Amino acid sequence: MAAVQAYARHLRHVVTENPVTGAAFALFLLLVLTAILGPALVPFDPLQSDASRTLHPPSARHWFGTDQLGRDVFSRVVVATRLDMTIAFASVLLVFVTGTLTGVAAGHFGGWVDRLTGRIADTIMAFPLFVLAMGIVAALGNSIGNIVLATAVVNFPLYVRVARAEANVRRDAGFVEAARVSGNSEARVVLFHILPNTLPIMMVQVSLTLGYAILNAAGLSFIGLGVRPPTPEWGIMVADGANYIQSGEWWVALFPGLALMLAVFCFNLLGDGLRDLIDPRRRT
Amino acid sequence: MLAMIGRRLAAALPSIAGVVVVTFLLTRLLPGDPAAYFAGPAATPQAIEEIRQRLGLDQSVPAQFLTYLGDLARGEFGLSLTTGLPVMQELVTRLPASLELTLAGLLFAVAVAVPLGILAAVRAGSWIDHATRIVATAGVSLPTFFTGLLLVHVFYSVLQVAPAPMGRLDIFSSTPPPVTGLYVLDALLAGDGETALAALAQLALPALTLGIFALAPLARMTRAAMLAALGSEFVRAARASGLSRGRIVWVYAFRNAMLPVLTTLGMVFSFLLGANVLVEKVFAWPGIGSYAIEALIVSDYAPVQGFVLTMALLYVLLNLAIDILYGIVDPRVKVES
């Protein structure tokens, strides 16, 4: 119970320290709530087309207007939140687990483990990241699962490098020596004494890369990879709306684009705020 | 100087090797039968078998890799299914369009971000500083394809000052005689001001879109590096010696602050080359990115593979150029090596 209270106090400190971070946190909660409850709240079925109401501008009935098939843009934007957030969270979770473990192992053991992971990370970094993601999805097949995988792969070097540096400086720290001397196995030392110490920095990394993960996934679906129509997803909705921009029907692309921008903006602000708190030296 | 460039080039070789191996592996990973994939959906079993032999897919993987290396050395990237043209030829004709766009975007980003970052650092805590922070975070949060569409809507549809987002030149202008492949430059070289302006008008919005995206990391890094340099001992010493403010900012702080900014340029290029693909799609820009997208849609894999390889090699070369530039800006690097 005391631990929960301490945690709540810390959270309050994180949220109130900087009003911008607080606002970003509120926005984050709103996004998560929308992702969970959205499909239950929307006024229209996001897939229901209506030939008599195509490309209607925003009105009291359709807040964000209707698209080329007469579907309600507002409902589609809200429902899409879940899919976009799921892709971003899944890919970040995947790279968080694999990248942190690999990086900690490389930093702690050094030697060939370190050289091999370093070489893999360098090879990934030798590509422009979005281009590599395109290549991976094109090669593995056009599916949401592969979008998640590709997004995780391009973020892998970032996680490995940070985790490696964090583990490396603690390799021979006093508390690590103490754990060793008390008879802990090397695996136990790494998993229960070093790994937990890298987590605060890795959490910052998570919130900084969530924004990029959403952008990456939406970019891939914008060029026609991954999510397929008619599934509501922000990137693909902007791609749909792009065909009507020149004829002046701006609302089809604008609202999903704004939702996308807001989500990325929220994650970036949150990440910056967390970083400033946990690691003030890296503040820019 | 030449020895240094040679050493950098040697250091880039592992990256190039890695890129080649990964692009090879990406073809191996294709789900199902690559021969059937390359043959297209309408191929007969006989045609697939023929393609399998022609592609060397009946050989062992190491043997295939050697063949692949040989093809690359001869500049063979295979044939595109849809156009029937060699991928290499298509990439070469389209590459200047992509380069023109990327360079223009970078030029805009540097021209705006560096002064903004310096101003924000010199007047830390002022409204300019806060504005820079907001612009920088907003810029990196904007999906490039969305920024592009917004700009098209505002400047083409509403204000009607920009030309239609349809490629590099409007239909009334003729292509300038090719020298560099960059239309604006070529038109200027040919002394054709009218075409240069028309090409520039087409280039403005896509370059702006790219630039806004690249601006954020550059501005933030310039600000941070300038703050660090301005707070350092040598700047204090320079101030104490009574040097003018301009001299301190530009000669003492700026030159030192450029080093971390140059390092950031590597990451910025990664952003730019990736975002290029999206911007090319929005503005129907006939570069290698839109070529790859067209191929992706019809599952035509050879162009995509050639595109990924070209982009990666380009990126390695750009990083090499940054490294060399780094050596020029920072004399210590030369002394150490």
Coordinates of C-alpha atoms in Angstrom, one line a residue:
Chain A
M1 CA 0.0 0.0 0.0
A2 CA 2.8 2.4 0.9
A3 CA 4.5 1.5 -2.4
V4 CA 1.3 2.4 -4.3
Q5 CA 1.1 5.7 -2.4
A6 CA 4.7 6.5 -3.2
Y7 CA 4.1 5.7 -6.8
A8 CA 1.0 7.9 -6.9
R9 CA 3.0 10.8 -5.4
H10 CA 5.8 10.3 -7.9
L11 CA 3.2 10.3 -10.8
R12 CA 1.7 13.5 -9.5
H13 CA 5.1 15.0 -9.3
V14 CA 5.8 14.0 -12.9
V15 CA 2.5 15.3 -14.2
T16 CA 2.5 18.6 -12.3
E17 CA 6.2 19.5 -12.5
N18 CA 5.7 21.0 -16.0
P19 CA 2.3 22.1 -17.1
V20 CA 3.0 21.0 -20.7
T21 CA 3.8 17.5 -19.6
G22 CA 0.6 17.5 -17.5
A23 CA -1.4 18.5 -20.6
A24 CA 0.3 15.9 -22.7
F25 CA -0.6 13.3 -20.0
A26 CA -4.2 14.4 -20.0
L27 CA -4.2 14.1 -23.8
F28 CA -2.7 10.6 -23.5
L29 CA -5.4 9.5 -21.2
L30 CA -8.0 10.8 -23.6
L31 CA -6.4 8.9 -26.5
V32 CA -6.3 5.7 -24.4
L33 CA -10.0 6.1 -23.4
T34 CA -10.9 6.8 -27.0
A35 CA -9.1 3.6 -28.1
I36 CA -10.9 1.5 -25.5
L37 CA -14.4 3.0 -25.6
G38 CA -14.4 4.7 -29.1
P39 CA -16.2 2.0 -31.0
A40 CA -19.0 1.9 -28.4
L41 CA -19.5 5.7 -28.5
V42 CA -19.5 6.7 -32.2
P43 CA -22.8 7.8 -33.7
F44 CA -22.4 5.9 -37.0
D45 CA -21.0 2.5 -38.1
P46 CA -17.6 3.4 -39.5
L47 CA -18.0 0.9 -42.4
Q48 CA -21.6 1.8 -43.3
S49 CA -21.6 3.6 -46.7
D50 CA -24.4 5.8 -47.8
A51 CA -24.6 6.7 -51.5
S52 CA -27.0 9.6 -50.9
R53 CA -24.5 11.4 -48.6
T54 CA -21.1 11.3 -50.3
L55 CA -18.6 14.0 -49.6
H56 CA -20.8 16.1 -47.4
P57 CA -19.0 18.9 -45.6
P58 CA -18.9 19.0 -41.8
S59 CA -22.4 19.6 -40.3
A60 CA -24.3 19.0 -37.1
R61 CA -25.1 15.5 -38.2
H62 CA -21.7 14.6 -39.5
W63 CA -19.2 16.6 -37.4
F64 CA -16.2 15.8 -39.6
G65 CA -18.3 15.4 -42.8
T66 CA -18.6 12.3 -44.9
D67 CA -16.1 10.6 -47.3
Q68 CA -16.4 9.5 -50.9
L69 CA -18.6 6.5 -49.9
G70 CA -20.8 8.5 -47.5
R71 CA -19.2 7.1 -44.4
D72 CA -19.1 9.3 -41.3
V73 CA -15.5 10.7 -41.0
F74 CA -15.9 11.4 -37.3
S75 CA -16.8 7.8 -36.5
R76 CA -14.0 6.5 -38.6
V77 CA -11.4 8.8 -37.0
V78 CA -12.6 7.7 -33.5
V79 CA -12.7 4.0 -34.3
A80 CA -9.3 4.2 -36.0
T81 CA -7.7 5.3 -32.7
R82 CA -7.7 1.7 -31.4
L83 CA -5.9 0.2 -34.4
D84 CA -3.3 3.0 -34.6
M85 CA -2.5 2.8 -30.9
T86 CA -2.4 -1.0 -31.0
I87 CA 0.1 -1.0 -33.8
A88 CA 2.3 1.6 -32.1
F89 CA 2.2 0.0 -28.6
A90 CA 2.7 -3.5 -30.0
S91 CA 5.8 -2.5 -32.0
V92 CA 7.2 -0.5 -29.1
L93 CA 6.6 -3.3 -26.7
L94 CA 8.3 -5.7 -29.0
V95 CA 11.4 -3.6 -29.5
F96 CA 11.4 -2.6 -25.8
V97 CA 11.7 -6.2 -24.7
T98 CA 14.1 -7.5 -27.4
G99 CA 16.2 -4.3 -27.6
T100 CA 16.6 -3.8 -23.8
L101 CA 17.5 -7.5 -23.2
T102 CA 20.0 -7.5 -26.1
G103 CA 21.5 -4.2 -25.2
V104 CA 21.9 -5.1 -21.5
A105 CA 23.5 -8.4 -22.5
A106 CA 25.9 -6.6 -24.9
G107 CA 26.8 -4.0 -22.4
H108 CA 27.3 -6.5 -19.5
F109 CA 29.1 -9.3 -21.2
G110 CA 31.0 -7.4 -23.9
G111 CA 33.1 -9.6 -26.2
W112 CA 31.5 -11.3 -29.2
V113 CA 27.9 -10.6 -28.0
D114 CA 28.7 -6.9 -28.0
R115 CA 30.4 -7.0 -31.4
L116 CA 27.6 -9.0 -33.0
T117 CA 24.8 -6.7 -31.7
G118 CA 26.8 -3.6 -32.6
R119 CA 27.2 -4.9 -36.1
I120 CA 23.5 -5.7 -36.5
A121 CA 22.6 -2.2 -35.1
D122 CA 25.0 -0.5 -37.4
T123 CA 23.6 -2.4 -40.4
I124 CA 20.1 -1.3 -39.6
M125 CA 21.3 2.3 -39.1
A126 CA 23.0 2.2 -42.5
F127 CA 19.5 2.4 -44.1
P128 CA 17.2 5.4 -44.1
L129 CA 14.8 3.9 -41.5
F130 CA 11.5 4.4 -43.3
V131 CA 13.0 2.9 -46.5
L132 CA 14.1 -0.2 -44.6
A133 CA 10.6 -0.5 -43.1
M134 CA 9.2 -0.4 -46.6
G135 CA 11.6 -3.1 -47.8
I136 CA 10.8 -5.3 -44.8
V137 CA 7.0 -5.1 -45.3
A138 CA 7.3 -5.5 -49.0
A139 CA 9.4 -8.7 -48.5
L140 CA 7.6 -10.3 -45.6
G141 CA 4.1 -9.6 -47.0
N142 CA 1.6 -6.9 -46.6
S143 CA 0.0 -7.4 -43.2
I144 CA -0.5 -5.5 -40.0
G145 CA 1.8 -7.9 -38.1
N146 CA 4.6 -7.1 -40.5
I147 CA 4.1 -3.4 -40.0
V148 CA 4.5 -3.9 -36.3
L149 CA 7.6 -6.0 -36.9
A150 CA 9.2 -3.5 -39.4
T151 CA 8.5 -0.6 -37.0
A152 CA 10.2 -2.6 -34.2
V153 CA 13.2 -3.5 -36.3
V154 CA 14.0 0.1 -37.4
N155 CA 13.8 1.2 -33.7
F156 CA 16.0 -1.6 -32.5
P157 CA 19.4 0.2 -32.7
L158 CA 18.1 3.0 -30.5
Y159 CA 17.1 0.7 -27.7
V160 CA 20.2 -1.5 -28.0
R161 CA 22.5 1.5 -27.8
V162 CA 20.9 3.1 -24.8
A163 CA 20.5 -0.2 -22.9
R164 CA 24.0 -1.1 -23.7
A165 CA 25.5 2.1 -22.3
E166 CA 23.3 1.9 -19.2
A167 CA 24.4 -1.7 -18.5
N168 CA 28.0 -1.0 -19.3
V169 CA 28.5 1.7 -16.7
R170 CA 27.0 -0.5 -14.0
R171 CA 29.0 -3.6 -14.9
D172 CA 31.4 -3.3 -12.0
A173 CA 29.4 -0.9 -9.8
G174 CA 29.5 -1.6 -6.0
F175 CA 26.0 -3.0 -5.8
V176 CA 26.7 -5.4 -8.6
E177 CA 29.9 -6.6 -7.0
A178 CA 27.9 -7.0 -3.7
A179 CA 25.2 -9.1 -5.5
R180 CA 27.9 -11.2 -7.0
V181 CA 29.7 -11.7 -3.7
S182 CA 26.5 -12.8 -2.0
G183 CA 26.4 -15.7 -4.4
N184 CA 24.0 -14.6 -7.1
S185 CA 24.5 -16.2 -10.4
E186 CA 25.6 -14.0 -13.3
A187 CA 22.2 -14.3 -15.0
R188 CA 20.5 -13.3 -11.7
V189 CA 22.8 -10.3 -11.4
V190 CA 21.9 -9.1 -14.9
L191 CA 18.2 -9.7 -14.7
F192 CA 17.5 -8.5 -11.1
H193 CA 20.2 -6.0 -10.4
I194 CA 21.3 -4.4 -13.6
L195 CA 18.2 -4.6 -15.8
P196 CA 15.8 -2.8 -13.3
N197 CA 18.3 0.1 -13.2
T198 CA 18.2 0.6 -16.9
L199 CA 14.3 0.8 -16.9
P200 CA 13.8 4.5 -16.1
I201 CA 15.9 5.5 -19.2
M202 CA 14.3 2.9 -21.3
M203 CA 10.8 4.2 -20.3
V204 CA 11.8 7.6 -21.6
Q205 CA 12.9 5.9 -24.8
V206 CA 9.5 4.2 -25.0
S207 CA 7.6 7.4 -24.9
L208 CA 10.0 9.1 -27.3
T209 CA 9.7 6.3 -29.9
L210 CA 5.9 5.9 -29.6
G211 CA 5.4 9.0 -31.6
Y212 CA 7.8 7.8 -34.3
A213 CA 6.1 4.4 -34.3
I214 CA 2.7 5.9 -35.1
L215 CA 4.2 8.1 -37.8
N216 CA 6.0 5.2 -39.3
A217 CA 3.0 2.9 -39.4
A218 CA 0.7 5.6 -40.7
G219 CA 3.3 6.5 -43.4
L220 CA 3.4 2.8 -44.5
S221 CA -0.4 2.6 -44.8
F222 CA -0.4 5.9 -46.6
I223 CA 1.6 4.4 -49.4
G224 CA -0.6 1.3 -49.4
L225 CA 1.2 -1.1 -47.2
G226 CA -0.2 -2.9 -44.2
V227 CA -3.7 -1.9 -43.4
R228 CA -6.2 -2.4 -46.2
P229 CA -9.4 -0.5 -46.9
P230 CA -12.1 -0.3 -45.8
T231 CA -10.5 -0.7 -42.3
P232 CA -10.5 2.7 -40.6
E233 CA -6.9 3.8 -40.0
W234 CA -5.5 7.3 -39.9
G235 CA -2.8 6.9 -42.6
I236 CA -5.1 5.2 -45.1
M237 CA -7.9 7.8 -44.4
V238 CA -5.5 10.6 -45.2
A239 CA -4.4 8.7 -48.4
D240 CA -8.1 8.5 -49.3
G241 CA -8.7 12.1 -48.6
A242 CA -5.6 13.1 -50.7
N243 CA -7.6 12.4 -53.8
Y244 CA -10.2 15.1 -52.9
I245 CA -7.9 17.8 -51.7
Q246 CA -7.4 19.4 -55.1
S247 CA -11.2 19.6 -55.7
G248 CA -11.6 21.3 -52.3
E249 CA -13.1 18.5 -50.2
W250 CA -10.5 19.1 -47.4
W251 CA -12.3 17.4 -44.5
V252 CA -11.8 13.8 -45.7
A253 CA -8.0 14.2 -45.2
L254 CA -7.8 16.9 -42.6
F255 CA -9.5 15.2 -39.6
P256 CA -7.6 11.9 -39.6
G257 CA -4.4 13.9 -40.2
L258 CA -5.1 16.1 -37.2
A259 CA -5.8 13.1 -35.1
L260 CA -2.5 11.6 -36.2
M261 CA -0.7 14.8 -35.5
L262 CA -2.2 15.2 -32.1
A263 CA -1.3 11.7 -31.1
V264 CA 2.3 12.1 -32.2
F265 CA 2.6 15.6 -30.6
C266 CA 1.2 14.2 -27.3
F267 CA 3.8 11.3 -27.3
N268 CA 6.7 13.6 -28.1
L269 CA 5.8 16.1 -25.4
L270 CA 5.3 13.3 -22.9
G271 CA 8.6 11.8 -23.9
D272 CA 10.4 15.2 -23.6
G273 CA 8.8 15.8 -20.2
L274 CA 9.8 12.4 -18.9
R275 CA 13.3 12.8 -20.2
D276 CA 13.8 16.2 -18.6
L277 CA 12.7 14.7 -15.2
I278 CA 14.7 11.5 -15.4
D279 CA 17.8 12.6 -17.3
P280 CA 18.1 16.4 -17.1
R281 CA 21.5 16.4 -18.8
R282 CA 20.0 15.3 -22.1
R283 CA 17.6 18.3 -22.2
T284 CA 17.8 20.2 -25.4
Chain B
M1 CA 43.3 15.2 -46.8
L2 CA 43.2 12.4 -49.5
A3 CA 44.4 9.8 -47.0
M4 CA 41.7 10.8 -44.6
I5 CA 39.0 10.5 -47.3
G6 CA 40.5 7.0 -48.1
R7 CA 40.3 6.0 -44.5
R8 CA 36.7 7.1 -44.2
L9 CA 35.8 5.3 -47.4
A10 CA 37.3 2.1 -45.9
A11 CA 35.4 2.6 -42.8
A12 CA 32.2 2.8 -44.8
L13 CA 32.8 -0.5 -46.5
P14 CA 31.3 -2.7 -43.7
S15 CA 28.1 -0.6 -43.9
I16 CA 27.9 -1.1 -47.7
A17 CA 28.5 -4.9 -47.2
G18 CA 25.8 -5.0 -44.6
V19 CA 23.4 -3.1 -46.9
V20 CA 24.1 -5.5 -49.8
V21 CA 23.6 -8.6 -47.6
V22 CA 20.3 -7.3 -46.1
T23 CA 18.8 -6.4 -49.5
F24 CA 19.8 -9.9 -50.7
L25 CA 18.2 -11.5 -47.6
L26 CA 15.0 -9.4 -48.1
T27 CA 14.5 -11.1 -51.5
R28 CA 15.1 -14.5 -49.9
L29 CA 12.4 -13.8 -47.3
L30 CA 9.7 -13.3 -49.9
P31 CA 6.8 -15.4 -48.8
G32 CA 6.1 -18.2 -51.2
D33 CA 7.9 -18.8 -54.4
P34 CA 10.1 -15.8 -55.6
A35 CA 10.0 -17.1 -59.1
A36 CA 6.2 -17.0 -59.1
Y37 CA 6.4 -13.6 -57.5
F38 CA 8.8 -12.3 -60.2
A39 CA 6.8 -14.0 -63.0
G40 CA 3.6 -12.2 -62.0
P41 CA 0.1 -13.5 -61.3
A42 CA -0.7 -14.6 -64.8
A43 CA 2.3 -16.8 -65.4
T44 CA 2.1 -20.4 -66.4
P45 CA 4.0 -23.1 -64.5
Q46 CA 6.4 -23.4 -67.5
A47 CA 7.1 -19.7 -67.4
I48 CA 7.7 -19.8 -63.6
E49 CA 10.2 -22.7 -64.1
E50 CA 12.0 -20.7 -66.8
I51 CA 12.2 -17.6 -64.6
R52 CA 13.4 -19.8 -61.7
Q53 CA 16.3 -20.9 -63.9
R54 CA 17.0 -17.5 -65.3
L55 CA 17.0 -16.0 -61.8
G56 CA 19.3 -18.8 -60.6
L57 CA 16.8 -19.8 -57.9
D58 CA 17.6 -23.5 -58.5
Q59 CA 21.1 -23.0 -57.2
S60 CA 22.2 -23.0 -53.5
V61 CA 21.9 -19.8 -51.5
P62 CA 25.6 -19.0 -51.4
A63 CA 25.8 -19.5 -55.2
Q64 CA 22.8 -17.2 -55.6
F65 CA 24.5 -14.6 -53.4
L66 CA 27.6 -14.7 -55.7
T67 CA 25.4 -14.2 -58.7
Y68 CA 23.6 -11.4 -57.0
L69 CA 27.0 -9.7 -56.3
G70 CA 28.0 -10.2 -59.9
D71 CA 24.8 -8.6 -61.1
L72 CA 25.2 -5.6 -58.8
A73 CA 28.8 -5.1 -59.9
R74 CA 27.5 -4.9 -63.5
G75 CA 24.7 -2.6 -62.4
E76 CA 22.0 -5.2 -63.1
F77 CA 19.0 -4.7 -60.9
G78 CA 16.7 -6.9 -62.9
L79 CA 13.6 -5.9 -65.0
S80 CA 10.5 -4.2 -63.9
L81 CA 7.4 -6.2 -64.6
T82 CA 5.1 -3.3 -65.3
T83 CA 7.3 -1.2 -67.6
G84 CA 9.5 -4.0 -68.9
L85 CA 12.5 -1.7 -68.6
P86 CA 15.7 -2.4 -66.7
V87 CA 15.3 -1.2 -63.1
M88 CA 18.8 0.4 -63.2
Q89 CA 17.9 2.6 -66.2
E90 CA 14.7 3.8 -64.5
L91 CA 16.4 4.5 -61.2
V92 CA 19.1 6.5 -63.0
T93 CA 16.6 8.7 -64.9
R94 CA 14.5 9.3 -61.8
L95 CA 17.3 9.8 -59.2
P96 CA 18.0 13.5 -60.1
A97 CA 14.3 14.3 -59.3
S98 CA 14.6 12.8 -55.8
L99 CA 18.0 14.4 -55.2
E100 CA 16.7 17.8 -56.3
L101 CA 13.8 17.5 -53.9
T102 CA 15.9 16.3 -51.0
L103 CA 18.6 18.9 -51.4
A104 CA 16.1 21.7 -51.7
G105 CA 14.3 20.5 -48.5
L106 CA 17.6 20.3 -46.7
L107 CA 18.7 23.7 -47.9
F108 CA 15.5 25.2 -46.6
A109 CA 15.7 23.4 -43.3
V110 CA 19.3 24.5 -42.7
A111 CA 18.6 28.0 -43.7
V112 CA 15.8 28.3 -41.2
A113 CA 16.8 26.0 -38.4
V114 CA 20.4 27.1 -37.9
P115 CA 19.7 30.9 -37.4
L116 CA 16.6 30.0 -35.3
G117 CA 18.6 27.7 -33.1
I118 CA 21.4 30.3 -32.7
L119 CA 18.8 33.0 -31.8
A120 CA 17.1 30.8 -29.4
A121 CA 20.5 30.0 -27.7
V122 CA 21.7 33.6 -27.6
R123 CA 18.4 34.8 -26.2
A124 CA 17.7 31.7 -24.0
G125 CA 14.4 32.0 -22.1
S126 CA 13.0 34.7 -24.4
W127 CA 9.9 34.3 -26.6
I128 CA 12.1 33.4 -29.5
D129 CA 13.4 30.5 -27.5
H130 CA 10.0 29.2 -26.5
A131 CA 8.7 29.7 -30.1
T132 CA 11.6 27.7 -31.4
R133 CA 10.8 24.9 -29.0
I134 CA 7.2 24.8 -30.0
V135 CA 7.9 25.0 -33.7
A136 CA 10.5 22.2 -33.4
T137 CA 8.2 19.8 -31.5
A138 CA 5.3 20.5 -33.8
G139 CA 7.5 20.1 -36.9
V140 CA 8.6 16.6 -35.9
S141 CA 5.0 15.7 -35.0
L142 CA 3.6 16.5 -38.3
P143 CA 3.2 13.5 -40.6
T144 CA 5.0 14.7 -43.8
F145 CA 2.2 13.5 -46.1
F146 CA -0.3 15.5 -44.1
T147 CA 1.8 18.7 -44.1
G148 CA 2.1 18.3 -47.9
L149 CA -1.7 17.9 -48.3
L150 CA -2.3 20.9 -46.1
L151 CA 0.1 23.1 -48.1
V152 CA -1.6 21.9 -51.3
H153 CA -5.0 22.8 -49.9
V154 CA -3.9 26.2 -48.7
F155 CA -1.6 27.4 -51.5
Y156 CA -3.2 25.6 -54.5
S157 CA -6.9 25.2 -53.8
V158 CA -7.6 28.2 -51.6
L159 CA -5.1 30.9 -52.3
Q160 CA -4.3 29.6 -55.9
V161 CA -0.7 30.9 -55.8
A162 CA 1.0 27.5 -56.2
P163 CA 0.9 25.4 -59.4
A164 CA -1.0 22.0 -59.4
P165 CA 1.0 19.4 -57.5
M166 CA 1.7 17.4 -60.6
G167 CA 5.4 16.7 -60.9
R168 CA 8.4 18.7 -61.7
L169 CA 7.2 21.0 -64.5
D170 CA 3.9 22.2 -65.7
I171 CA 2.8 21.2 -69.2
F172 CA 3.6 24.6 -70.8
S173 CA 7.3 24.4 -70.0
S174 CA 9.8 22.2 -71.8
T175 CA 12.4 20.2 -70.0
P176 CA 15.7 22.1 -69.8
P177 CA 18.8 20.5 -71.5
P178 CA 20.1 18.0 -69.0
V179 CA 23.4 18.8 -67.4
T180 CA 23.0 18.1 -63.7
G181 CA 19.5 16.6 -63.9
L182 CA 18.3 19.2 -61.4
Y183 CA 15.7 21.2 -63.4
V184 CA 16.1 24.5 -61.6
L185 CA 19.9 24.4 -62.0
D186 CA 19.8 23.2 -65.6
A187 CA 17.4 25.9 -66.7
L188 CA 19.6 28.5 -65.1
L189 CA 22.7 27.1 -66.8
A190 CA 20.8 27.2 -70.1
G191 CA 19.9 30.9 -69.3
D192 CA 16.2 30.1 -69.4
G193 CA 14.9 32.1 -66.5
E194 CA 11.2 31.4 -67.3
T195 CA 11.7 27.6 -67.1
A196 CA 13.8 28.0 -63.9
L197 CA 11.0 29.9 -62.3
A198 CA 8.4 27.3 -63.4
A199 CA 10.5 24.5 -62.0
L200 CA 11.1 26.4 -58.8
A201 CA 7.4 27.0 -58.4
Q202 CA 6.8 23.2 -58.7
L203 CA 9.6 22.5 -56.3
A204 CA 8.6 25.0 -53.6
L205 CA 5.8 23.2 -51.8
P206 CA 7.3 19.7 -51.7
A207 CA 10.7 21.1 -50.6
L208 CA 8.9 23.1 -47.9
T209 CA 7.1 20.0 -46.7
L210 CA 10.3 18.1 -46.4
G211 CA 12.1 21.0 -44.9
I212 CA 9.5 21.5 -42.1
F213 CA 10.1 17.9 -41.1
A214 CA 13.9 18.2 -41.0
L215 CA 13.8 21.5 -39.3
A216 CA 13.0 20.3 -35.8
P217 CA 16.0 18.1 -35.0
L218 CA 18.4 20.6 -36.6
A219 CA 17.0 23.6 -34.6
R220 CA 17.0 21.8 -31.3
M221 CA 20.5 20.5 -31.8
T222 CA 21.8 24.0 -32.9
R223 CA 20.2 25.5 -29.8
A224 CA 21.7 22.9 -27.5
A225 CA 25.1 23.0 -29.0
M226 CA 25.2 26.8 -29.0
L227 CA 24.1 26.9 -25.4
A228 CA 26.9 24.5 -24.5
A229 CA 29.5 26.5 -26.5
L230 CA 28.4 29.8 -25.1
G231 CA 28.6 28.4 -21.5
S232 CA 32.1 27.1 -22.0
E233 CA 35.4 28.3 -20.5
F234 CA 36.9 29.5 -23.8
V235 CA 33.9 31.7 -24.5
R236 CA 34.2 33.2 -21.0
A237 CA 37.9 33.8 -21.7
A238 CA 37.0 35.5 -25.0
R239 CA 34.4 37.6 -23.3
A240 CA 36.9 38.6 -20.6
S241 CA 39.4 39.6 -23.2
G242 CA 36.9 42.1 -24.5
L243 CA 36.2 40.6 -27.9
S244 CA 33.1 41.9 -29.6
R245 CA 29.8 40.0 -29.1
G246 CA 29.5 39.2 -32.8
R247 CA 33.0 37.7 -32.9
I248 CA 32.3 35.6 -29.8
V249 CA 29.0 34.2 -31.2
W250 CA 30.1 33.6 -34.8
V251 CA 33.8 32.7 -34.6
Y252 CA 34.2 31.2 -31.1
A253 CA 30.8 29.6 -30.3
F254 CA 29.3 28.9 -33.7
R255 CA 32.3 27.0 -35.2
N256 CA 32.4 24.7 -32.2
A257 CA 28.6 24.3 -32.1
M258 CA 28.7 23.1 -35.7
L259 CA 30.2 19.8 -34.8
P260 CA 27.2 18.2 -33.0
V261 CA 24.9 19.8 -35.6
L262 CA 26.9 18.1 -38.4
T263 CA 26.5 14.8 -36.5
T264 CA 22.8 15.3 -36.4
L265 CA 22.7 15.9 -40.1
G266 CA 23.3 12.1 -40.5
M267 CA 20.0 11.4 -38.7
V268 CA 18.3 14.2 -40.6
F269 CA 19.2 12.6 -43.9
S270 CA 17.7 9.3 -42.7
F271 CA 14.5 11.3 -42.0
L272 CA 14.7 13.2 -45.3
L273 CA 15.3 10.2 -47.6
G274 CA 12.4 8.3 -45.9
A275 CA 10.0 11.3 -45.9
N276 CA 11.0 11.8 -49.5
V277 CA 9.0 8.8 -50.5
L278 CA 5.8 10.1 -48.9
V279 CA 6.3 13.6 -50.3
E280 CA 6.9 12.3 -53.8
K281 CA 3.5 10.4 -53.6
V282 CA 1.6 13.5 -52.5
F283 CA 3.1 15.8 -55.2
A284 CA 3.2 13.1 -58.0
W285 CA 7.0 13.8 -58.1
P286 CA 8.6 11.5 -60.6
G287 CA 11.5 10.4 -58.3
I288 CA 12.6 6.9 -57.2
G289 CA 10.3 6.9 -54.3
S290 CA 7.1 7.1 -56.3
Y291 CA 8.6 4.5 -58.7
A292 CA 9.0 2.2 -55.7
I293 CA 5.4 2.9 -54.5
E294 CA 4.0 2.2 -58.0
A295 CA 5.9 -1.1 -58.0
L296 CA 4.8 -2.0 -54.4
I297 CA 1.2 -1.7 -55.3
V298 CA 1.5 -4.3 -58.1
S299 CA 3.9 -6.5 -56.1
D300 CA 6.7 -5.8 -58.6
Y301 CA 9.6 -6.6 -56.4
A302 CA 12.7 -5.9 -58.5
P303 CA 12.2 -2.1 -58.5
V304 CA 11.5 -2.1 -54.7
Q305 CA 14.8 -4.0 -54.1
G306 CA 16.7 -1.6 -56.4
F307 CA 15.1 1.3 -54.7
V308 CA 16.0 0.1 -51.2
L309 CA 19.6 -0.6 -52.2
T310 CA 20.0 2.8 -54.0
M311 CA 18.6 4.7 -51.0
A312 CA 20.8 2.8 -48.6
L313 CA 23.9 3.4 -50.7
L314 CA 23.0 7.1 -51.1
Y315 CA 22.6 7.3 -47.3
V316 CA 26.0 5.7 -46.7
L317 CA 27.6 8.1 -49.2
L318 CA 25.9 11.1 -47.5
N319 CA 27.2 10.0 -44.1
L320 CA 30.7 9.7 -45.7
A321 CA 30.4 13.2 -46.9
I322 CA 29.4 14.4 -43.5
D323 CA 32.4 12.6 -42.0
I324 CA 34.7 14.3 -44.4
L325 CA 33.1 17.7 -43.7
Y326 CA 33.5 17.0 -40.0
G327 CA 37.2 16.6 -40.6
I328 CA 37.4 20.0 -42.3
V329 CA 35.4 21.8 -39.6
D330 CA 37.3 20.1 -36.7
P331 CA 41.0 20.1 -37.3
R332 CA 41.5 17.9 -34.2
V333 CA 40.1 14.9 -36.1
K334 CA 42.8 15.2 -38.7
V335 CA 45.6 15.4 -36.1
E336 CA 44.3 12.4 -34.2
S337 CA 44.1 10.2 -37.2

